[in-house]
Coordinates of C-alpha atoms (C1' of nucleotides) in Angstrom, one line a residue:
Chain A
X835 CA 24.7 -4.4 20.0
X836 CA 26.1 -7.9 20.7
X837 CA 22.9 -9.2 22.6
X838 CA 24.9 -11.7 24.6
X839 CA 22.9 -14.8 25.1
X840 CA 23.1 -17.1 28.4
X841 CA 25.5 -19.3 26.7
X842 CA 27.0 -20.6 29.9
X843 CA 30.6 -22.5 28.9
X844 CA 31.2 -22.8 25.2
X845 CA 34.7 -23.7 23.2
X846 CA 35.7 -22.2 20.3
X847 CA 35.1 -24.9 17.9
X848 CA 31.4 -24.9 19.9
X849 CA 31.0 -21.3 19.8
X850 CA 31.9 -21.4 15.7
X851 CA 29.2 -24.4 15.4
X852 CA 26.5 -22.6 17.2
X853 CA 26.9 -19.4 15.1
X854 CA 27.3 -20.9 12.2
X855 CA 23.7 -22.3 13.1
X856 CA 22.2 -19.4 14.3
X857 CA 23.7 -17.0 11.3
X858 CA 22.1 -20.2 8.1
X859 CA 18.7 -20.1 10.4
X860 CA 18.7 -16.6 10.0
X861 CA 19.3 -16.4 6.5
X862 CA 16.9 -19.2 5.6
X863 CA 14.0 -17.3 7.8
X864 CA 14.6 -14.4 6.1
X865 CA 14.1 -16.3 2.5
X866 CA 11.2 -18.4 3.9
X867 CA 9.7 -17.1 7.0
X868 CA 10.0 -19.5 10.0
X869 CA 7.5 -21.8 9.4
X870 CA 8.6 -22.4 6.2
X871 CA 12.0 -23.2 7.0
X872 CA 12.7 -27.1 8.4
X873 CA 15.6 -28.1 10.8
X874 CA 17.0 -30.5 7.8
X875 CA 17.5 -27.0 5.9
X876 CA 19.1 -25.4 8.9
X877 CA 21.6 -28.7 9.3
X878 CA 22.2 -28.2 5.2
X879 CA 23.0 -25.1 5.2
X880 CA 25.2 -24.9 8.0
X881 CA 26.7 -28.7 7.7
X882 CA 26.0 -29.4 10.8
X883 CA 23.6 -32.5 12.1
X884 CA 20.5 -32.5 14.4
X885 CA 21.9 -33.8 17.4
X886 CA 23.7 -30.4 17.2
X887 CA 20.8 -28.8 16.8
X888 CA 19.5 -30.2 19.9
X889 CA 23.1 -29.8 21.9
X890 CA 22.3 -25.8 21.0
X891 CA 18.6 -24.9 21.4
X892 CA 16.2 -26.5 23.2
X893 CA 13.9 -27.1 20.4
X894 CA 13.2 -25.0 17.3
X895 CA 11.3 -21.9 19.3
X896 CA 14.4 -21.8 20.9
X897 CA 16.4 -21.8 18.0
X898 CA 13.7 -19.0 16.1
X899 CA 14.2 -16.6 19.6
X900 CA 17.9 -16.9 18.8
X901 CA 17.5 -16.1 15.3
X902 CA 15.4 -13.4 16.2
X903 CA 18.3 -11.9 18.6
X904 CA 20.2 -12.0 15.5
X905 CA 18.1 -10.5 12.9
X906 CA 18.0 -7.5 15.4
X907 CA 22.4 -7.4 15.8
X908 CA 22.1 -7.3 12.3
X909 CA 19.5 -4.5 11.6
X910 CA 21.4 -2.2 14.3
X911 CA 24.1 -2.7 13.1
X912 CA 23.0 -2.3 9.3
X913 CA 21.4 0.7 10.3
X914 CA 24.0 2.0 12.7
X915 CA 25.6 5.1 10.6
X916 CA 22.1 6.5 10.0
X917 CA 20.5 5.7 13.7
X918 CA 23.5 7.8 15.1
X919 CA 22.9 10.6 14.1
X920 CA 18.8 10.5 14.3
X921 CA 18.8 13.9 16.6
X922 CA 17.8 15.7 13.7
X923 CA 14.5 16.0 11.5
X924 CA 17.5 15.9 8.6
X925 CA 18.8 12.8 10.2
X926 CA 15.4 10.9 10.5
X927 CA 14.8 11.9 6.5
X928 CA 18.3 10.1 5.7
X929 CA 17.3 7.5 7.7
X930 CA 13.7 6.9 5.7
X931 CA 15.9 7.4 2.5
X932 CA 18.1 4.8 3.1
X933 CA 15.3 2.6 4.4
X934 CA 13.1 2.5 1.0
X935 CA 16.2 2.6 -1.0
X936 CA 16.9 -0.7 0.7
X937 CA 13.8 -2.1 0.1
X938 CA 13.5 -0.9 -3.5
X939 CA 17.1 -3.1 -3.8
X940 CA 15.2 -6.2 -2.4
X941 CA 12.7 -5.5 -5.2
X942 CA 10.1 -5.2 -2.3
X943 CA 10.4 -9.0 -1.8
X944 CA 10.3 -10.3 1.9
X945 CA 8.9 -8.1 4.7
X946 CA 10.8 -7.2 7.9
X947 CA 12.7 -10.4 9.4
X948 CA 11.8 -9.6 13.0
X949 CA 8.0 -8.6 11.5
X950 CA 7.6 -11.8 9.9
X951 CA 9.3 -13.9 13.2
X952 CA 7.0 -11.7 15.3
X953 CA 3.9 -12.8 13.5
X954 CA 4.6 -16.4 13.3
X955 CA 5.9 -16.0 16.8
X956 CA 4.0 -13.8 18.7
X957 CA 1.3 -16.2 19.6
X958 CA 3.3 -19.3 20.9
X959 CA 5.3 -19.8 24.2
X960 CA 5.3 -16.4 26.6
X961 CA 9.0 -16.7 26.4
X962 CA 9.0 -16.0 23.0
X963 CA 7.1 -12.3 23.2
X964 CA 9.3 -11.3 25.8
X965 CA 12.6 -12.0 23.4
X966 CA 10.7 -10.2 20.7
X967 CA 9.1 -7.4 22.7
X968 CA 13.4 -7.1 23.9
X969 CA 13.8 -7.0 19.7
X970 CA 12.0 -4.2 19.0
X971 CA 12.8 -2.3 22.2
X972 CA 16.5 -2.4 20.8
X973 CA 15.7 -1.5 17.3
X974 CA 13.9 1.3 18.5
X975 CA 16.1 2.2 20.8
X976 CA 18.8 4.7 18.9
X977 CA 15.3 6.2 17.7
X978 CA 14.1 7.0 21.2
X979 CA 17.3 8.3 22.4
X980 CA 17.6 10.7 19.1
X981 CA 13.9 11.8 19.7
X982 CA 15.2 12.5 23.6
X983 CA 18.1 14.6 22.7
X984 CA 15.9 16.4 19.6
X985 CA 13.2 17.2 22.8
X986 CA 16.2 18.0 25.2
X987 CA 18.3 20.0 22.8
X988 CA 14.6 22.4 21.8
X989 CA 14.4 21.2 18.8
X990 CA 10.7 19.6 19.7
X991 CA 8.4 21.0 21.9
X992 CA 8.3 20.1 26.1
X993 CA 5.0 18.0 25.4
X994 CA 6.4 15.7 22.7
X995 CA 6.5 12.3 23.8
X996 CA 9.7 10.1 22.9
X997 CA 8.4 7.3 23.7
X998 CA 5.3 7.3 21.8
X999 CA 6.5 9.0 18.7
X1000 CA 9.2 6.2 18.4
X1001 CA 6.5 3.6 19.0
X1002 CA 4.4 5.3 16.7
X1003 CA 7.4 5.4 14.2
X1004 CA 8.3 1.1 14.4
X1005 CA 4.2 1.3 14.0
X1006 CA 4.1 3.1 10.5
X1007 CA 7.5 1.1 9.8
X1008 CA 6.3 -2.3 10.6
X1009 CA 3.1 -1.8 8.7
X1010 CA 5.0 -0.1 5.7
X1011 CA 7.1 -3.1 5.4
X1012 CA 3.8 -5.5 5.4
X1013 CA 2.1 -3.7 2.6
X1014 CA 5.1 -3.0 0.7
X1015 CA 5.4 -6.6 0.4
X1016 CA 2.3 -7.4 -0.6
X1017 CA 2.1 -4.9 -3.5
X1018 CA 5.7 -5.5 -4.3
X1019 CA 6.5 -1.6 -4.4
X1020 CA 7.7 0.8 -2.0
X1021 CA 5.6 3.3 -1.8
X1022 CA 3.6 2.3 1.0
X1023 CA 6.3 1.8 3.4
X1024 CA 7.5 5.6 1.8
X1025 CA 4.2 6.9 2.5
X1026 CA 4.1 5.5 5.9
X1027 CA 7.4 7.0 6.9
X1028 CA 6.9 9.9 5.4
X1029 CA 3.4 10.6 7.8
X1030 CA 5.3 9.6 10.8
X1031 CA 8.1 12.2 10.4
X1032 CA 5.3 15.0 9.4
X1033 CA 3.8 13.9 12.8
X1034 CA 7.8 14.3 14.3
X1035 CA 7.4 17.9 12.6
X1036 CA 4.7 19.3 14.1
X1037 CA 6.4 18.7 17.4
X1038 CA 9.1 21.0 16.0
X1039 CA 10.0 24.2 17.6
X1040 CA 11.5 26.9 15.0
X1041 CA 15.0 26.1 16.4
X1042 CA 14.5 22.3 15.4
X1043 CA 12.7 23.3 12.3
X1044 CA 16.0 25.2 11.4
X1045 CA 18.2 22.0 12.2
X1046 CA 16.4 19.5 10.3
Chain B
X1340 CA -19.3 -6.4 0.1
X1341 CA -20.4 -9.9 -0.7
X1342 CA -17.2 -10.3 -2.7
X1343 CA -18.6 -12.9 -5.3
X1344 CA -16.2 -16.0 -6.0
X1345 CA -15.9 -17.2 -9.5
X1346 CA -17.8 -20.4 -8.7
X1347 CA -19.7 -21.7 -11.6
X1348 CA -22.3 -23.6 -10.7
X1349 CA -23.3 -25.1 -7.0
X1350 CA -26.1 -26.9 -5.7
X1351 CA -27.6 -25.5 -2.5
X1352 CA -26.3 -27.9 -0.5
X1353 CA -23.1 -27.6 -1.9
X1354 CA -23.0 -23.6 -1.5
X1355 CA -23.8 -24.3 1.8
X1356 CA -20.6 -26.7 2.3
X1357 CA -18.4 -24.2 0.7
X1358 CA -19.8 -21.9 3.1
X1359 CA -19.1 -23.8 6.1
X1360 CA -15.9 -24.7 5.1
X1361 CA -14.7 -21.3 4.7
X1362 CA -15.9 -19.9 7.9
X1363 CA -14.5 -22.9 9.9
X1364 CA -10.9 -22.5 8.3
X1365 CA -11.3 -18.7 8.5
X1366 CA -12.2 -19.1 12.7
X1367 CA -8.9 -21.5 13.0
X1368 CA -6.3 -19.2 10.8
X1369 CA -7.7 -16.3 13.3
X1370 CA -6.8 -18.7 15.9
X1371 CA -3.6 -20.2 14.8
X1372 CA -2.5 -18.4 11.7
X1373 CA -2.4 -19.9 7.9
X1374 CA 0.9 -22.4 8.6
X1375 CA -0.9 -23.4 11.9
X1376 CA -4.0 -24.5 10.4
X1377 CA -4.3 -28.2 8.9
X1378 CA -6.8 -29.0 6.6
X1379 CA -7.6 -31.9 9.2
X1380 CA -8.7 -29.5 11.1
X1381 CA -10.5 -27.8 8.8
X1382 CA -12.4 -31.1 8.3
X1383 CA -13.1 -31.5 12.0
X1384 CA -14.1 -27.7 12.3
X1385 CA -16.7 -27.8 9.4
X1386 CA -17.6 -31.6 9.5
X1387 CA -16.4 -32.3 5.7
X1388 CA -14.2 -34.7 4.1
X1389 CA -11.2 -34.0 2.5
X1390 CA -12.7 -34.8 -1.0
X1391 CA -15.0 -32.1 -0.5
X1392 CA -12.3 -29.7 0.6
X1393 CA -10.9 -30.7 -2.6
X1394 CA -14.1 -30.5 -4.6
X1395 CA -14.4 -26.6 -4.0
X1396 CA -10.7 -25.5 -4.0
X1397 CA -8.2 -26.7 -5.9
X1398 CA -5.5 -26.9 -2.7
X1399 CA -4.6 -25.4 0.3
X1400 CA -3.4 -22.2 -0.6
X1401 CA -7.0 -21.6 -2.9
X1402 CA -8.9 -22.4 0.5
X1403 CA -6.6 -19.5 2.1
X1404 CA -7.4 -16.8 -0.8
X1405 CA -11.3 -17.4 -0.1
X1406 CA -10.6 -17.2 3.5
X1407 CA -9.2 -14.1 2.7
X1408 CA -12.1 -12.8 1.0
X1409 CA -14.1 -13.8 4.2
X1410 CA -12.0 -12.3 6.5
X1411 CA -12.2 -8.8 4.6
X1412 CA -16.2 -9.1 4.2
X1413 CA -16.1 -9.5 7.9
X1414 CA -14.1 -7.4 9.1
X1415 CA -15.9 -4.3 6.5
X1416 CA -19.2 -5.2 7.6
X1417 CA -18.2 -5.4 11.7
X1418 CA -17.2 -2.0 10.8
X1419 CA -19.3 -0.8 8.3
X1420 CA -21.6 1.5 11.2
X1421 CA -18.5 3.5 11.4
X1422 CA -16.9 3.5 8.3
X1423 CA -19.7 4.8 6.7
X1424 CA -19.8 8.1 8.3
X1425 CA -15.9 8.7 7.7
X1426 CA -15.9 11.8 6.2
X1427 CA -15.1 14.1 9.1
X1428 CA -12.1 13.8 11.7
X1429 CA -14.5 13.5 14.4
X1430 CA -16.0 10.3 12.8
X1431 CA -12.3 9.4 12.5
X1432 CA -11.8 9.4 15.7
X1433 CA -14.6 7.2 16.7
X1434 CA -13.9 4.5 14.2
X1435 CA -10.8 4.4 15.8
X1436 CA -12.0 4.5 19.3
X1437 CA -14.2 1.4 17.9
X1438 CA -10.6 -0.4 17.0
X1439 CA -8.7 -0.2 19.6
X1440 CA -12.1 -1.2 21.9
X1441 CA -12.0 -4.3 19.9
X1442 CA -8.6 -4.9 20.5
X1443 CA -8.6 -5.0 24.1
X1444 CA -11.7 -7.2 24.3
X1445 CA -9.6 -9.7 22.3
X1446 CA -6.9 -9.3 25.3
X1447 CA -4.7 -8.0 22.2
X1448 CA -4.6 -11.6 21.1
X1449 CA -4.2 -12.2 17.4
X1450 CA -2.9 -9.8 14.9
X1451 CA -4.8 -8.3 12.3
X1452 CA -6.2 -11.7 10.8
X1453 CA -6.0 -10.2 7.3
X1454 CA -2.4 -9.2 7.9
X1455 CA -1.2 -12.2 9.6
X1456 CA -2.4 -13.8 6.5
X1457 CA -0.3 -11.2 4.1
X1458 CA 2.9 -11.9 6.0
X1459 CA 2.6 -15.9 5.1
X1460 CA 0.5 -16.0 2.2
X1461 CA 2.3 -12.8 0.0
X1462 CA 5.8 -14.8 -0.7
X1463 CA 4.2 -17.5 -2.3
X1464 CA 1.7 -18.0 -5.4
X1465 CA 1.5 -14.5 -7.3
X1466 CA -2.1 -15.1 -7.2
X1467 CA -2.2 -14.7 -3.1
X1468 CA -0.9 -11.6 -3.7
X1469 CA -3.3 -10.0 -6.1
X1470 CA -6.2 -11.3 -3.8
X1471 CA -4.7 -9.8 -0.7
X1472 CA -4.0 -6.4 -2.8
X1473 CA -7.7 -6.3 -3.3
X1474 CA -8.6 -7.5 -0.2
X1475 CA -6.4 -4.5 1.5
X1476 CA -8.1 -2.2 -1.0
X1477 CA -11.6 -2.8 -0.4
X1478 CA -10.9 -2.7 3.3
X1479 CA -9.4 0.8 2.8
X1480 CA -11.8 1.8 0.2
X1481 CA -14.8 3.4 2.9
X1482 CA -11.5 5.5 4.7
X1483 CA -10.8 6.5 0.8
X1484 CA -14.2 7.3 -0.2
X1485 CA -14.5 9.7 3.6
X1486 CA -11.3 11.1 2.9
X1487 CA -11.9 12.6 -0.7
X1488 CA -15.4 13.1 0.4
X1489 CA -13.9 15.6 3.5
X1490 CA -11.1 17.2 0.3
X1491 CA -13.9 18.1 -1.8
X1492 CA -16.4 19.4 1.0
X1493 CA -13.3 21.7 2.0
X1494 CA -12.9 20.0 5.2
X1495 CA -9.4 19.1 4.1
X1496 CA -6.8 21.3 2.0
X1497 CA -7.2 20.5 -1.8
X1498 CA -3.6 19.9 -2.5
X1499 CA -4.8 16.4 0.8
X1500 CA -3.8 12.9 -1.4
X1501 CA -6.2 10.8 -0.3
X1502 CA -5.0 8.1 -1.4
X1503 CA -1.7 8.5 0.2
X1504 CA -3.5 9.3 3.4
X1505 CA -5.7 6.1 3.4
X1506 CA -2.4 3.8 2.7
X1507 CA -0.8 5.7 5.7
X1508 CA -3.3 5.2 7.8
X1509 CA -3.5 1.4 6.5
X1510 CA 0.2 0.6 7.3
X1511 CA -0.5 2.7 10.8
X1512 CA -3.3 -0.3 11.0
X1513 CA -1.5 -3.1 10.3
X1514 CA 2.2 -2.2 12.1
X1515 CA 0.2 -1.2 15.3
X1516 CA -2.1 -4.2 14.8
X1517 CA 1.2 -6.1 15.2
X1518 CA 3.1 -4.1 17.9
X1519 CA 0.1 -4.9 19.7
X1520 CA -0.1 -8.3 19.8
X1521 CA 3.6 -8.9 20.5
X1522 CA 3.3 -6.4 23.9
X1523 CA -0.4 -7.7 24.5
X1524 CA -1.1 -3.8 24.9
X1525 CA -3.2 -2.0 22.6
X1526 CA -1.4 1.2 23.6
X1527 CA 1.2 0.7 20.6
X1528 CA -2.3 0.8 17.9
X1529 CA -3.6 3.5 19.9
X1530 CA -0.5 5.4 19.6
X1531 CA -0.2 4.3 15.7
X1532 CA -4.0 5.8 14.8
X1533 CA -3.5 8.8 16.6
X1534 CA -0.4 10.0 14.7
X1535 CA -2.3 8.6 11.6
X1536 CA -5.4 10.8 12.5
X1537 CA -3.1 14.1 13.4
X1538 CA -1.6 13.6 10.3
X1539 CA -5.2 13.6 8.5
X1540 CA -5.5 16.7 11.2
X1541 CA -2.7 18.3 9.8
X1542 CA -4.4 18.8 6.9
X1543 CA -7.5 20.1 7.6
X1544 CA -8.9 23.3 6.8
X1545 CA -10.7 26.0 9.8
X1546 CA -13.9 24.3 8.3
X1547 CA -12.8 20.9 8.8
X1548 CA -11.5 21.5 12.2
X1549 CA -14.8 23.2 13.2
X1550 CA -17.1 19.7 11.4
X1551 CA -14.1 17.4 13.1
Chain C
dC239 C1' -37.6 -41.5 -15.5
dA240 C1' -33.1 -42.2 -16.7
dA241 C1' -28.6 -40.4 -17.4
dA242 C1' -25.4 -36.9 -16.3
dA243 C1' -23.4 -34.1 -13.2
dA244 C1' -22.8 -32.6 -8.7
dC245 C1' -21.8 -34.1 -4.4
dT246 C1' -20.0 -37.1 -0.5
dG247 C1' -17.2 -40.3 2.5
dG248 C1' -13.2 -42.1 3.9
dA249 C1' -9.3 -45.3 3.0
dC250 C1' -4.9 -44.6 1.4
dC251 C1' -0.1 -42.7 0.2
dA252 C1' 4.3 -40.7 0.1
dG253 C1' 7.0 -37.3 2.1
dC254 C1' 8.5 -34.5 5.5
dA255 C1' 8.4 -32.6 10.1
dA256 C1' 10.3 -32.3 14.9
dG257 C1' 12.4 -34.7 18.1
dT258 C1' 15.1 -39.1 20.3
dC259 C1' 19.0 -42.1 21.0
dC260 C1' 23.4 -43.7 21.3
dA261 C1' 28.0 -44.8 20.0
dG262 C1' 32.1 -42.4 19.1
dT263 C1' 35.5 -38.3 18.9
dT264 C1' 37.7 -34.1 20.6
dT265 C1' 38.6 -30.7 24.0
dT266 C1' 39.2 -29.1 28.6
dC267 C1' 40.7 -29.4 33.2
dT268 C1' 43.3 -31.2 37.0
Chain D
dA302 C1' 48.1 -38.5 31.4
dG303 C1' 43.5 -39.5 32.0
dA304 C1' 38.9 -38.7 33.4
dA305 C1' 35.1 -35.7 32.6
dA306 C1' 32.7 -32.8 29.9
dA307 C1' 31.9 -30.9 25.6
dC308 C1' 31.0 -32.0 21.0
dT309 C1' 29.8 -34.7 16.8
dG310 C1' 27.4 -37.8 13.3
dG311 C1' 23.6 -39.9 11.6
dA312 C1' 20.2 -43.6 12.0
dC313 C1' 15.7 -44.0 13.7
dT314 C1' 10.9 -43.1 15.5
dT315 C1' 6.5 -41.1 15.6
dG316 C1' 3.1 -38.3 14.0
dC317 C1' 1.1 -35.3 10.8
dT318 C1' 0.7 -33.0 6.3
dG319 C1' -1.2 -32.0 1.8
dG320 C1' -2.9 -34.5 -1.7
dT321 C1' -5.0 -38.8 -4.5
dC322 C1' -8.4 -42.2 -5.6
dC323 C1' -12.5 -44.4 -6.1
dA324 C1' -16.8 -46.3 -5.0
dG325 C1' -21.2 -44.8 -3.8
dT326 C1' -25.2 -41.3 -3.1
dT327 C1' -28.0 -37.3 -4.2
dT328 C1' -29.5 -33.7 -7.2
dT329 C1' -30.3 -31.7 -11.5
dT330 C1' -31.8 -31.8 -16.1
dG331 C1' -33.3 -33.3 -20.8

DNA sequence: CAAAAACTGGACCAGCAAGTCCAGTTTTCT
DNA sequence: AGAAAACTGGACTTGCTGGTCCAGTTTTTG
């Protein structure tokens, strides 16, 4: 992915500071959500102090949008051996496996990063919808273009809709991850997936039905 | 639902304080969310003191578990007209008509109020997260209750789980709920319910077609 | 009618939050 | 080399937060 930022002239030693920031934000939101997480655990955990805080971000919405860049690098790239091969209803299962295996590992604890940053988010400065509506347009992106090639190749019918199928899917996903977390099991988030590639399915032609 | 708190003995005044306090705090986390609601605020809202704030509940996070309990009385009875006549596709489909209505009247402003409060309340005191299991439950109970009632009228095939159907459609709800808000469309909850509902479609029987 | 219990108001506190300031060091550029 | 710009540390300020305390009033009850 590597979601440059507008970073205009940065050294090295700068550069490794403002990472190192970024990457112990990240990890602390994930633990703690963002409102739960203070600057003075940010400069702990990434030994720096707040005036570098300040030389880096704007404030700490500005600091949270960059995060949230982040959390999305890292779920691409997490997800990147399953998301390139989504052009299959085969591929899409491994890619649901792999999902609630992960979240069975994290003992259901924590919903998604860029869920939780987009509900804590979502409501403040306009800037920070845009960064996060650019968050899940990424995530879902490998999903779209899978669902393209599926339609392209024949394996779905003319009339299914890319688009809304992968919206649809971040949808059941999203929603999976909330409830999962709140009743510390996966089966919600399973059950969710699970509908949204039956609804994949019945776009299936007997070509893609023989593929997947 | 009048879900009944556990409160032992109260005067009618001081029912009617508890009441008030509740409903203002429930109005400001719909607002602002739980972490953006102060119990200052909460005092200006409802015209209490703090010691009476900490006459009823024991602290802040006890104020936000009765909120929750508010929150899913309101939002049952709002929709109680159409939940209870859930037991056919067609009255499916206008309960979600009904939803995504709502949404855009609200400009797509707020997430689900119930699920913004999952996301910061389920991490912390186990106790949040029993109350926000039953508060999901009872919320999804009247889609439960249609969708056995359409299994066992034959509207839908018998080996239909509704149970797994109503969580679907649940996470559908909440992940749409929150796509929404972040692209202030309600197109991504439109799209969300509609695969949930042609997944409920999918199983239906020529009679349940025919009634839905 | 009194005493007990329920209720009320608001002053107060300690801690922590975001954000500011500035004096000093290191790196970069010419 | 030497000035400018980038970078760094941390003390400090201001405001708010959840939570405590207690003195006083109202309501309930024996």
């Amino acid at each position: 992915m590597t979601t440059a930022q507008h970073t205009p002239k940065l050294t090295a030693r700068g550069a490794a500071t403002r990472t190192r920031i970024v990457a112990a934000a990240a990890n602390l939101v994930r633990e703690h959500g963002a409102a739960g997480t203070s600057l003075d655990d940010v400069m702990a955990a990434s030994r720096t102090s707040k005036s570098q805080l300040y030389h880096y971000f704007a404030n700490k919405e500005d600091l949270l949008r960059a995060v949230a860049w982040q959390q999305t690098d890292r779920i691409v790239e997490a997800q990147r051996p399953e998301l390139d091969q989504l052009d299959s209803l085969a591929g899409l299962r491994r890619w649901r496996d792999k999902f609630v295996a992960a979240r069975d590992e994290a003992q259901n604890v924590g919903g998604c990063p860029l869920g939780s940053l987009a509900g804590e988010l979502a409501d403040g400065d306009p800037e920070n919808r845009v960064v996060l509506q650019k968050c899940f347009t990424a995530w879902a992106s490998p999903l779209l273009m899978g669902l393209t090639t599926m339609r392209d190749q024949g394996q779905l019918r003319p009339d299914a809709d890319p688009d809304a199928l992968a919206e649809a899917i971040m949808a059941a996903l999203q929603g999976g991850l909330l409830l999962s977390n709140t009743y510390r099991s996966s089966r919600p988030l399973a059950r969710a997936l699970d509908m949204a590639i039956d609804h994949v399915t019945s776009f299936a032609t007997v070509r893609g039905a023989a593929v997947g």
